[in-house]
Amino acid sequence: EPEVTQTPSHQVTQMGQEVILRCVPISNHLYFYWYRQILGQKVEFLVSFYNNEISEKSEIFDDQFSVERPDGSNFTLKIRSTKLEDSAMYFCASRWGTGVTQYFGPGTRLTVL
Amino acid sequence: DQQVKQNSPSLSVQEGRISILNCDYTNSMFDYFLWYKKYPAEGPTFLISISSIKDKNEDGRFTVFLNKSAKHLSLHIVPSQPGDSAVYFCAASALQISSGSARQLTFGSGTQLTVLP
């Protein structure tokens, strides 16, 4: 069964460093998403991406964040200058054009020291 | 932001009995509701969904009920099995024309279900 994959599973970085989280969505899916879950809190929407552009973003997704689909399979989330409060699980998700169901990857645990 | 609420952080049931997980929402624009199951160190796994034009959807042991007037939905698991022990998230989606049907999901805080053998 097709699944969303994410790398790395765990990323440790120093405050102020740039990180890139990678995702391979399910092929033939058209919508791509990033969510995050800070420990003990809800899963929160960050950004959605469709047709090679951001279609919606939350207040969390400020200028420090960017997304890219550099080729036909990868979808990346970049944080330019990490802060301590960026420490969280980051989940990538994708969905087909019709329907609402989003399929999630296993997540990347980001730890900012 | 409390648009989707799961008021019970935990629930314990005996194997073979019914598990009922509840979810309330406040945003009338939500038109799709989904339940996800999550094990530690894994991503949310889709279980079942329901459109706002329905009041019930069933898939095997899982049934979701929607009461639009009360802005309440529930997930029933019958019979419960020890492998069902996980955190269950309720999520909701609204069609927003401005975002080209991006359909972001708004999640509840989750309910930890423990099924005792």
PDB file of C-alpha atoms in Angstrom:
ATOM      1  CA  GLU A   1       0.000   0.000   0.000  1.00  0.00           C
ATOM      2  CA  PRO A   2       1.420   3.432  -0.927  1.00  0.00           C
ATOM      3  CA  GLU A   3       2.546   5.536   1.996  1.00  0.00           C
ATOM      4  CA  VAL A   4       4.043   8.903   2.801  1.00  0.00           C
ATOM      5  CA  THR A   5       7.674   8.718   3.854  1.00  0.00           C
ATOM      6  CA  GLN A   6       9.717  11.281   5.786  1.00  0.00           C
ATOM      7  CA  THR A   7      13.417  11.747   6.445  1.00  0.00           C
ATOM      8  CA  PRO A   8      15.159  12.027   8.773  1.00  0.00           C
ATOM      9  CA  SER A   9      13.205  10.431  11.594  1.00  0.00           C
ATOM     10  CA  HIS A  10      15.047  12.593  14.125  1.00  0.00           C
ATOM     11  CA  GLN A  11      16.977  15.813  13.561  1.00  0.00           C
ATOM     12  CA  VAL A  12      18.988  17.562  16.245  1.00  0.00           C
ATOM     13  CA  THR A  13      20.204  21.078  15.520  1.00  0.00           C
ATOM     14  CA  GLN A  14      21.579  24.135  17.237  1.00  0.00           C
ATOM     15  CA  MET A  15      19.462  27.234  17.643  1.00  0.00           C
ATOM     16  CA  GLY A  16      19.906  29.551  14.670  1.00  0.00           C
ATOM     17  CA  GLN A  17      20.796  26.769  12.229  1.00  0.00           C
ATOM     18  CA  GLU A  18      18.850  25.958   9.102  1.00  0.00           C
ATOM     19  CA  VAL A  19      17.099  22.614   8.772  1.00  0.00           C
ATOM     20  CA  ILE A  20      15.383  20.911   5.867  1.00  0.00           C
ATOM     21  CA  LEU A  21      12.810  18.229   6.503  1.00  0.00           C
ATOM     22  CA  ARG A  22      12.031  15.935   3.619  1.00  0.00           C
ATOM     23  CA  CYS A  23       8.902  14.120   2.575  1.00  0.00           C
ATOM     24  CA  VAL A  24       7.918  11.874  -0.306  1.00  0.00           C
ATOM     25  CA  PRO A  25       4.136  12.078  -0.679  1.00  0.00           C
ATOM     26  CA  ILE A  26       2.029   9.320  -2.183  1.00  0.00           C
ATOM     27  CA  SER A  27       2.472   9.400  -5.948  1.00  0.00           C
ATOM     28  CA  ASN A  28      -0.492  10.800  -7.873  1.00  0.00           C
ATOM     29  CA  HIS A  29      -1.555  12.870  -4.876  1.00  0.00           C
ATOM     30  CA  LEU A  30      -2.012  16.524  -5.679  1.00  0.00           C
ATOM     31  CA  TYR A  31      -2.214  18.306  -2.329  1.00  0.00           C
ATOM     32  CA  PHE A  32       0.645  18.355   0.159  1.00  0.00           C
ATOM     33  CA  TYR A  33       0.723  19.531   3.746  1.00  0.00           C
ATOM     34  CA  TRP A  34       2.956  20.099   6.721  1.00  0.00           C
ATOM     35  CA  TYR A  35       1.687  19.886  10.285  1.00  0.00           C
ATOM     36  CA  ARG A  36       3.500  19.966  13.565  1.00  0.00           C
ATOM     37  CA  GLN A  37       2.835  18.692  17.071  1.00  0.00           C
ATOM     38  CA  ILE A  38       4.654  20.235  19.988  1.00  0.00           C
ATOM     39  CA  LEU A  39       4.961  17.757  22.854  1.00  0.00           C
ATOM     40  CA  GLY A  40       1.700  17.558  24.776  1.00  0.00           C
ATOM     41  CA  GLN A  41      -0.161  19.812  22.350  1.00  0.00           C
ATOM     42  CA  LYS A  42      -2.486  19.425  19.381  1.00  0.00           C
ATOM     43  CA  VAL A  43      -1.472  18.636  15.842  1.00  0.00           C
ATOM     44  CA  GLU A  44      -1.361  22.052  14.134  1.00  0.00           C
ATOM     45  CA  PHE A  45      -1.618  22.932  10.473  1.00  0.00           C
ATOM     46  CA  LEU A  46       1.350  24.795   9.002  1.00  0.00           C
ATOM     47  CA  VAL A  47       0.945  24.977   5.230  1.00  0.00           C
ATOM     48  CA  SER A  48      -0.725  23.436   2.213  1.00  0.00           C
ATOM     49  CA  PHE A  49       0.772  23.226  -1.273  1.00  0.00           C
ATOM     50  CA  TYR A  50      -0.958  22.654  -4.579  1.00  0.00           C
ATOM     51  CA  ASN A  51       0.015  23.158  -8.185  1.00  0.00           C
ATOM     52  CA  ASN A  52       3.525  24.235  -7.164  1.00  0.00           C
ATOM     53  CA  GLU A  53       2.457  27.009  -4.872  1.00  0.00           C
ATOM     54  CA  ILE A  54       1.305  27.585  -1.324  1.00  0.00           C
ATOM     55  CA  SER A  55      -2.488  27.471  -1.197  1.00  0.00           C
ATOM     56  CA  GLU A  56      -2.897  28.206   2.491  1.00  0.00           C
ATOM     57  CA  LYS A  57      -0.706  28.836   5.507  1.00  0.00           C
ATOM     58  CA  SER A  58      -1.241  29.336   9.214  1.00  0.00           C
ATOM     59  CA  GLU A  59       0.016  32.110  11.456  1.00  0.00           C
ATOM     60  CA  ILE A  60       2.787  29.780  12.581  1.00  0.00           C
ATOM     61  CA  PHE A  61       4.197  29.642   9.050  1.00  0.00           C
ATOM     62  CA  ASP A  62       6.131  32.907   9.121  1.00  0.00           C
ATOM     63  CA  ASP A  63       9.077  34.103   7.042  1.00  0.00           C
ATOM     64  CA  GLN A  64      11.391  31.596   8.717  1.00  0.00           C
ATOM     65  CA  PHE A  65       9.535  28.758   7.010  1.00  0.00           C
ATOM     66  CA  SER A  66       9.453  27.815   3.357  1.00  0.00           C
ATOM     67  CA  VAL A  67       8.299  24.822   1.335  1.00  0.00           C
ATOM     68  CA  GLU A  68       9.406  23.483  -1.983  1.00  0.00           C
ATOM     69  CA  ARG A  69       8.693  20.658  -4.364  1.00  0.00           C
ATOM     70  CA  PRO A  70      12.078  20.485  -6.066  1.00  0.00           C
ATOM     71  CA  ASP A  71      11.209  17.536  -8.303  1.00  0.00           C
ATOM     72  CA  GLY A  72       8.285  15.252  -9.039  1.00  0.00           C
ATOM     73  CA  SER A  73       8.497  13.306  -5.817  1.00  0.00           C
ATOM     74  CA  ASN A  74       9.980  15.290  -2.910  1.00  0.00           C
ATOM     75  CA  PHE A  75       8.307  17.923  -0.758  1.00  0.00           C
ATOM     76  CA  THR A  76      10.483  19.827   1.690  1.00  0.00           C
ATOM     77  CA  LEU A  77      10.021  22.116   4.663  1.00  0.00           C
ATOM     78  CA  LYS A  78      12.870  24.505   5.425  1.00  0.00           C
ATOM     79  CA  ILE A  79      13.297  26.414   8.654  1.00  0.00           C
ATOM     80  CA  ARG A  80      15.899  29.121   8.075  1.00  0.00           C
ATOM     81  CA  SER A  81      16.951  29.979  11.604  1.00  0.00           C
ATOM     82  CA  THR A  82      15.632  27.514  14.143  1.00  0.00           C
ATOM     83  CA  LYS A  83      14.380  28.583  17.555  1.00  0.00           C
ATOM     84  CA  LEU A  84      13.989  26.514  20.697  1.00  0.00           C
ATOM     85  CA  GLU A  85      10.214  26.637  20.267  1.00  0.00           C
ATOM     86  CA  ASP A  86      10.480  24.958  16.853  1.00  0.00           C
ATOM     87  CA  SER A  87      11.184  21.684  18.655  1.00  0.00           C
ATOM     88  CA  ALA A  88       8.285  19.423  17.689  1.00  0.00           C
ATOM     89  CA  MET A  89       7.181  16.463  15.585  1.00  0.00           C
ATOM     90  CA  TYR A  90       6.682  17.561  11.997  1.00  0.00           C
ATOM     91  CA  PHE A  91       4.251  15.559   9.908  1.00  0.00           C
ATOM     92  CA  CYS A  92       3.923  15.619   6.151  1.00  0.00           C
ATOM     93  CA  ALA A  93       0.597  14.628   4.599  1.00  0.00           C
ATOM     94  CA  SER A  94      -0.838  14.297   1.126  1.00  0.00           C
ATOM     95  CA  ARG A  95      -4.201  13.737  -0.485  1.00  0.00           C
ATOM     96  CA  TRP A  96      -5.685  12.963  -3.835  1.00  0.00           C
ATOM     97  CA  GLY A  97      -7.473  15.736  -5.755  1.00  0.00           C
ATOM     98  CA  THR A  98     -10.983  14.675  -4.818  1.00  0.00           C
ATOM     99  CA  GLY A  99     -11.876  13.568  -1.326  1.00  0.00           C
ATOM    100  CA  VAL A 100     -10.788  15.023   1.946  1.00  0.00           C
ATOM    101  CA  THR A 101      -8.707  12.272   3.533  1.00  0.00           C
ATOM    102  CA  GLN A 102      -5.095  13.184   4.170  1.00  0.00           C
ATOM    103  CA  TYR A 103      -2.484  10.473   4.611  1.00  0.00           C
ATOM    104  CA  PHE A 104       0.288  11.199   7.035  1.00  0.00           C
ATOM    105  CA  GLY A 105       3.925  10.238   7.160  1.00  0.00           C
ATOM    106  CA  PRO A 106       5.632   8.894  10.293  1.00  0.00           C
ATOM    107  CA  GLY A 107       6.984  12.314  11.228  1.00  0.00           C
ATOM    108  CA  THR A 108      10.359  13.924  11.878  1.00  0.00           C
ATOM    109  CA  ARG A 109      11.226  14.758  15.444  1.00  0.00           C
ATOM    110  CA  LEU A 110      13.072  18.084  15.429  1.00  0.00           C
ATOM    111  CA  THR A 111      15.069  18.952  18.530  1.00  0.00           C
ATOM    112  CA  VAL A 112      16.531  22.457  18.725  1.00  0.00           C
ATOM    113  CA  LEU A 113      19.241  22.903  21.363  1.00  0.00           C
TER     114      LEU A 113
ATOM    115  CA  ASP B   1      -8.326  28.095  19.188  1.00  0.00           C
ATOM    116  CA  GLN B   2     -10.772  25.426  20.373  1.00  0.00           C
ATOM    117  CA  GLN B   3     -12.716  24.754  17.208  1.00  0.00           C
ATOM    118  CA  VAL B   4     -12.456  20.990  17.747  1.00  0.00           C
ATOM    119  CA  LYS B   5     -12.587  19.622  21.258  1.00  0.00           C
ATOM    120  CA  GLN B   6     -12.075  16.189  22.713  1.00  0.00           C
ATOM    121  CA  ASN B   7     -12.915  16.591  26.353  1.00  0.00           C
ATOM    122  CA  SER B   8     -11.831  13.154  27.534  1.00  0.00           C
ATOM    123  CA  PRO B   9      -8.047  12.820  27.546  1.00  0.00           C
ATOM    124  CA  SER B  10      -8.289   9.117  28.329  1.00  0.00           C
ATOM    125  CA  LEU B  11     -10.678   6.174  28.211  1.00  0.00           C
ATOM    126  CA  SER B  12     -10.285   2.594  29.424  1.00  0.00           C
ATOM    127  CA  VAL B  13     -12.534  -0.261  28.315  1.00  0.00           C
ATOM    128  CA  GLN B  14     -12.517  -4.017  28.623  1.00  0.00           C
ATOM    129  CA  GLU B  15     -11.692  -6.127  25.594  1.00  0.00           C
ATOM    130  CA  GLY B  16     -14.865  -7.062  23.716  1.00  0.00           C
ATOM    131  CA  ARG B  17     -16.855  -4.093  25.008  1.00  0.00           C
ATOM    132  CA  ILE B  18     -17.788  -0.923  23.140  1.00  0.00           C
ATOM    133  CA  SER B  19     -15.475   2.083  23.092  1.00  0.00           C
ATOM    134  CA  ILE B  20     -17.142   5.461  22.547  1.00  0.00           C
ATOM    135  CA  LEU B  21     -14.941   8.453  21.810  1.00  0.00           C
ATOM    136  CA  ASN B  22     -16.495  11.888  21.640  1.00  0.00           C
ATOM    137  CA  CYS B  23     -15.710  15.094  19.805  1.00  0.00           C
ATOM    138  CA  ASP B  24     -17.359  18.523  19.733  1.00  0.00           C
ATOM    139  CA  TYR B  25     -16.845  21.351  17.295  1.00  0.00           C
ATOM    140  CA  THR B  26     -17.808  24.993  17.096  1.00  0.00           C
ATOM    141  CA  ASN B  27     -17.200  26.002  13.476  1.00  0.00           C
ATOM    142  CA  SER B  28     -20.376  25.619  11.412  1.00  0.00           C
ATOM    143  CA  MET B  29     -18.314  25.700   8.223  1.00  0.00           C
ATOM    144  CA  PHE B  30     -16.855  22.256   8.881  1.00  0.00           C
ATOM    145  CA  ASP B  31     -18.353  19.842   6.367  1.00  0.00           C
ATOM    146  CA  TYR B  32     -16.130  16.773   6.772  1.00  0.00           C
ATOM    147  CA  PHE B  33     -14.985  15.016   9.886  1.00  0.00           C
ATOM    148  CA  LEU B  34     -12.283  12.400  10.188  1.00  0.00           C
ATOM    149  CA  TRP B  35     -10.945  10.111  12.875  1.00  0.00           C
ATOM    150  CA  TYR B  36      -7.282   9.208  13.042  1.00  0.00           C
ATOM    151  CA  LYS B  37      -5.494   6.720  15.254  1.00  0.00           C
ATOM    152  CA  LYS B  38      -1.953   7.380  16.397  1.00  0.00           C
ATOM    153  CA  TYR B  39       0.596   5.081  17.995  1.00  0.00           C
ATOM    154  CA  PRO B  40       3.684   6.536  19.719  1.00  0.00           C
ATOM    155  CA  ALA B  41       6.459   7.552  17.312  1.00  0.00           C
ATOM    156  CA  GLU B  42       4.170   7.118  14.298  1.00  0.00           C
ATOM    157  CA  GLY B  43       2.088   9.462  12.199  1.00  0.00           C
ATOM    158  CA  PRO B  44      -1.708   9.652  12.415  1.00  0.00           C
ATOM    159  CA  THR B  45      -3.418   6.793  10.562  1.00  0.00           C
ATOM    160  CA  PHE B  46      -6.771   7.467   8.913  1.00  0.00           C
ATOM    161  CA  LEU B  47      -9.650   5.409  10.298  1.00  0.00           C
ATOM    162  CA  ILE B  48     -12.983   6.675   9.078  1.00  0.00           C
ATOM    163  CA  SER B  49     -14.659   9.867   7.932  1.00  0.00           C
ATOM    164  CA  ILE B  50     -18.124  11.323   7.604  1.00  0.00           C
ATOM    165  CA  SER B  51     -19.586  14.063   5.480  1.00  0.00           C
ATOM    166  CA  SER B  52     -21.887  16.602   7.084  1.00  0.00           C
ATOM    167  CA  ILE B  53     -24.725  15.437   4.827  1.00  0.00           C
ATOM    168  CA  LYS B  54     -24.751  12.092   6.634  1.00  0.00           C
ATOM    169  CA  ASP B  55     -25.402  11.178  10.227  1.00  0.00           C
ATOM    170  CA  LYS B  56     -23.704   7.792  10.289  1.00  0.00           C
ATOM    171  CA  ASN B  57     -20.877   5.999   8.540  1.00  0.00           C
ATOM    172  CA  GLU B  58     -19.774   2.456   9.265  1.00  0.00           C
ATOM    173  CA  ASP B  59     -16.638   0.519   8.389  1.00  0.00           C
ATOM    174  CA  GLY B  60     -16.240  -2.848  10.024  1.00  0.00           C
ATOM    175  CA  ARG B  61     -15.882  -2.421  13.776  1.00  0.00           C
ATOM    176  CA  PHE B  62     -15.824   1.381  13.471  1.00  0.00           C
ATOM    177  CA  THR B  63     -18.900   3.603  13.261  1.00  0.00           C
ATOM    178  CA  VAL B  64     -18.961   7.367  13.338  1.00  0.00           C
ATOM    179  CA  PHE B  65     -22.107   9.269  14.283  1.00  0.00           C
ATOM    180  CA  LEU B  66     -22.652  12.933  13.529  1.00  0.00           C
ATOM    181  CA  ASN B  67     -25.184  15.170  15.272  1.00  0.00           C
ATOM    182  CA  LYS B  68     -25.024  18.455  13.391  1.00  0.00           C
ATOM    183  CA  SER B  69     -27.518  20.299  15.552  1.00  0.00           C
ATOM    184  CA  ALA B  70     -25.410  19.524  18.622  1.00  0.00           C
ATOM    185  CA  LYS B  71     -22.121  19.944  16.737  1.00  0.00           C
ATOM    186  CA  HIS B  72     -21.073  16.599  18.136  1.00  0.00           C
ATOM    187  CA  LEU B  73     -19.618  13.433  16.707  1.00  0.00           C
ATOM    188  CA  SER B  74     -18.638  10.144  18.209  1.00  0.00           C
ATOM    189  CA  LEU B  75     -16.601   7.123  17.190  1.00  0.00           C
ATOM    190  CA  HIS B  76     -17.832   3.711  18.286  1.00  0.00           C
ATOM    191  CA  ILE B  77     -15.521   0.707  18.249  1.00  0.00           C
ATOM    192  CA  VAL B  78     -17.252  -2.651  18.668  1.00  0.00           C
ATOM    193  CA  PRO B  79     -15.861  -4.984  19.844  1.00  0.00           C
ATOM    194  CA  SER B  80     -12.797  -3.286  21.265  1.00  0.00           C
ATOM    195  CA  GLN B  81      -9.503  -5.137  20.961  1.00  0.00           C
ATOM    196  CA  PRO B  82      -6.188  -4.617  22.781  1.00  0.00           C
ATOM    197  CA  GLY B  83      -4.614  -3.574  19.455  1.00  0.00           C
ATOM    198  CA  ASP B  84      -7.009  -0.618  19.400  1.00  0.00           C
ATOM    199  CA  SER B  85      -5.086   0.959  22.282  1.00  0.00           C
ATOM    200  CA  ALA B  86      -3.784   4.255  20.851  1.00  0.00           C
ATOM    201  CA  VAL B  87      -4.501   7.971  20.804  1.00  0.00           C
ATOM    202  CA  TYR B  88      -7.567   8.823  18.718  1.00  0.00           C
ATOM    203  CA  PHE B  89      -7.818  12.234  17.083  1.00  0.00           C
ATOM    204  CA  CYS B  90     -10.922  13.856  15.756  1.00  0.00           C
ATOM    205  CA  ALA B  91     -10.253  16.240  12.846  1.00  0.00           C
ATOM    206  CA  ALA B  92     -12.467  18.557  10.843  1.00  0.00           C
ATOM    207  CA  SER B  93     -12.237  20.173   7.441  1.00  0.00           C
ATOM    208  CA  ALA B  94     -13.972  23.134   5.829  1.00  0.00           C
ATOM    209  CA  LEU B  95     -14.115  24.035   2.154  1.00  0.00           C
ATOM    210  CA  GLN B  96     -12.550  27.466   1.853  1.00  0.00           C
ATOM    211  CA  ILE B  97     -12.940  28.952  -1.608  1.00  0.00           C
ATOM    212  CA  SER B  98     -10.156  31.463  -1.002  1.00  0.00           C
ATOM    213  CA  SER B  99      -7.577  28.704  -0.605  1.00  0.00           C
ATOM    214  CA  GLY B 100      -8.602  26.651  -3.624  1.00  0.00           C
ATOM    215  CA  SER B 101      -9.971  23.758  -1.594  1.00  0.00           C
ATOM    216  CA  ALA B 102      -6.759  23.305   0.373  1.00  0.00           C
ATOM    217  CA  ARG B 103      -8.861  21.701   3.121  1.00  0.00           C
ATOM    218  CA  GLN B 104      -6.528  21.958   6.039  1.00  0.00           C
ATOM    219  CA  LEU B 105      -7.429  19.739   8.974  1.00  0.00           C
ATOM    220  CA  THR B 106      -8.190  21.128  12.417  1.00  0.00           C
ATOM    221  CA  PHE B 107      -7.447  18.556  15.112  1.00  0.00           C
ATOM    222  CA  GLY B 108      -8.761  17.900  18.578  1.00  0.00           C
ATOM    223  CA  SER B 109      -6.373  17.212  21.417  1.00  0.00           C
ATOM    224  CA  GLY B 110      -6.855  13.448  21.263  1.00  0.00           C
ATOM    225  CA  THR B 111      -8.153  10.708  23.550  1.00  0.00           C
ATOM    226  CA  GLN B 112      -5.885   7.930  24.782  1.00  0.00           C
ATOM    227  CA  LEU B 113      -7.848   4.687  24.497  1.00  0.00           C
ATOM    228  CA  THR B 114      -6.670   1.716  26.530  1.00  0.00           C
ATOM    229  CA  VAL B 115      -8.321  -1.620  25.894  1.00  0.00           C
ATOM    230  CA  LEU B 116      -7.732  -3.974  28.776  1.00  0.00           C
ATOM    231  CA  PRO B 117      -7.442  -7.721  28.075  1.00  0.00           C
TER     232      PRO B 117
END
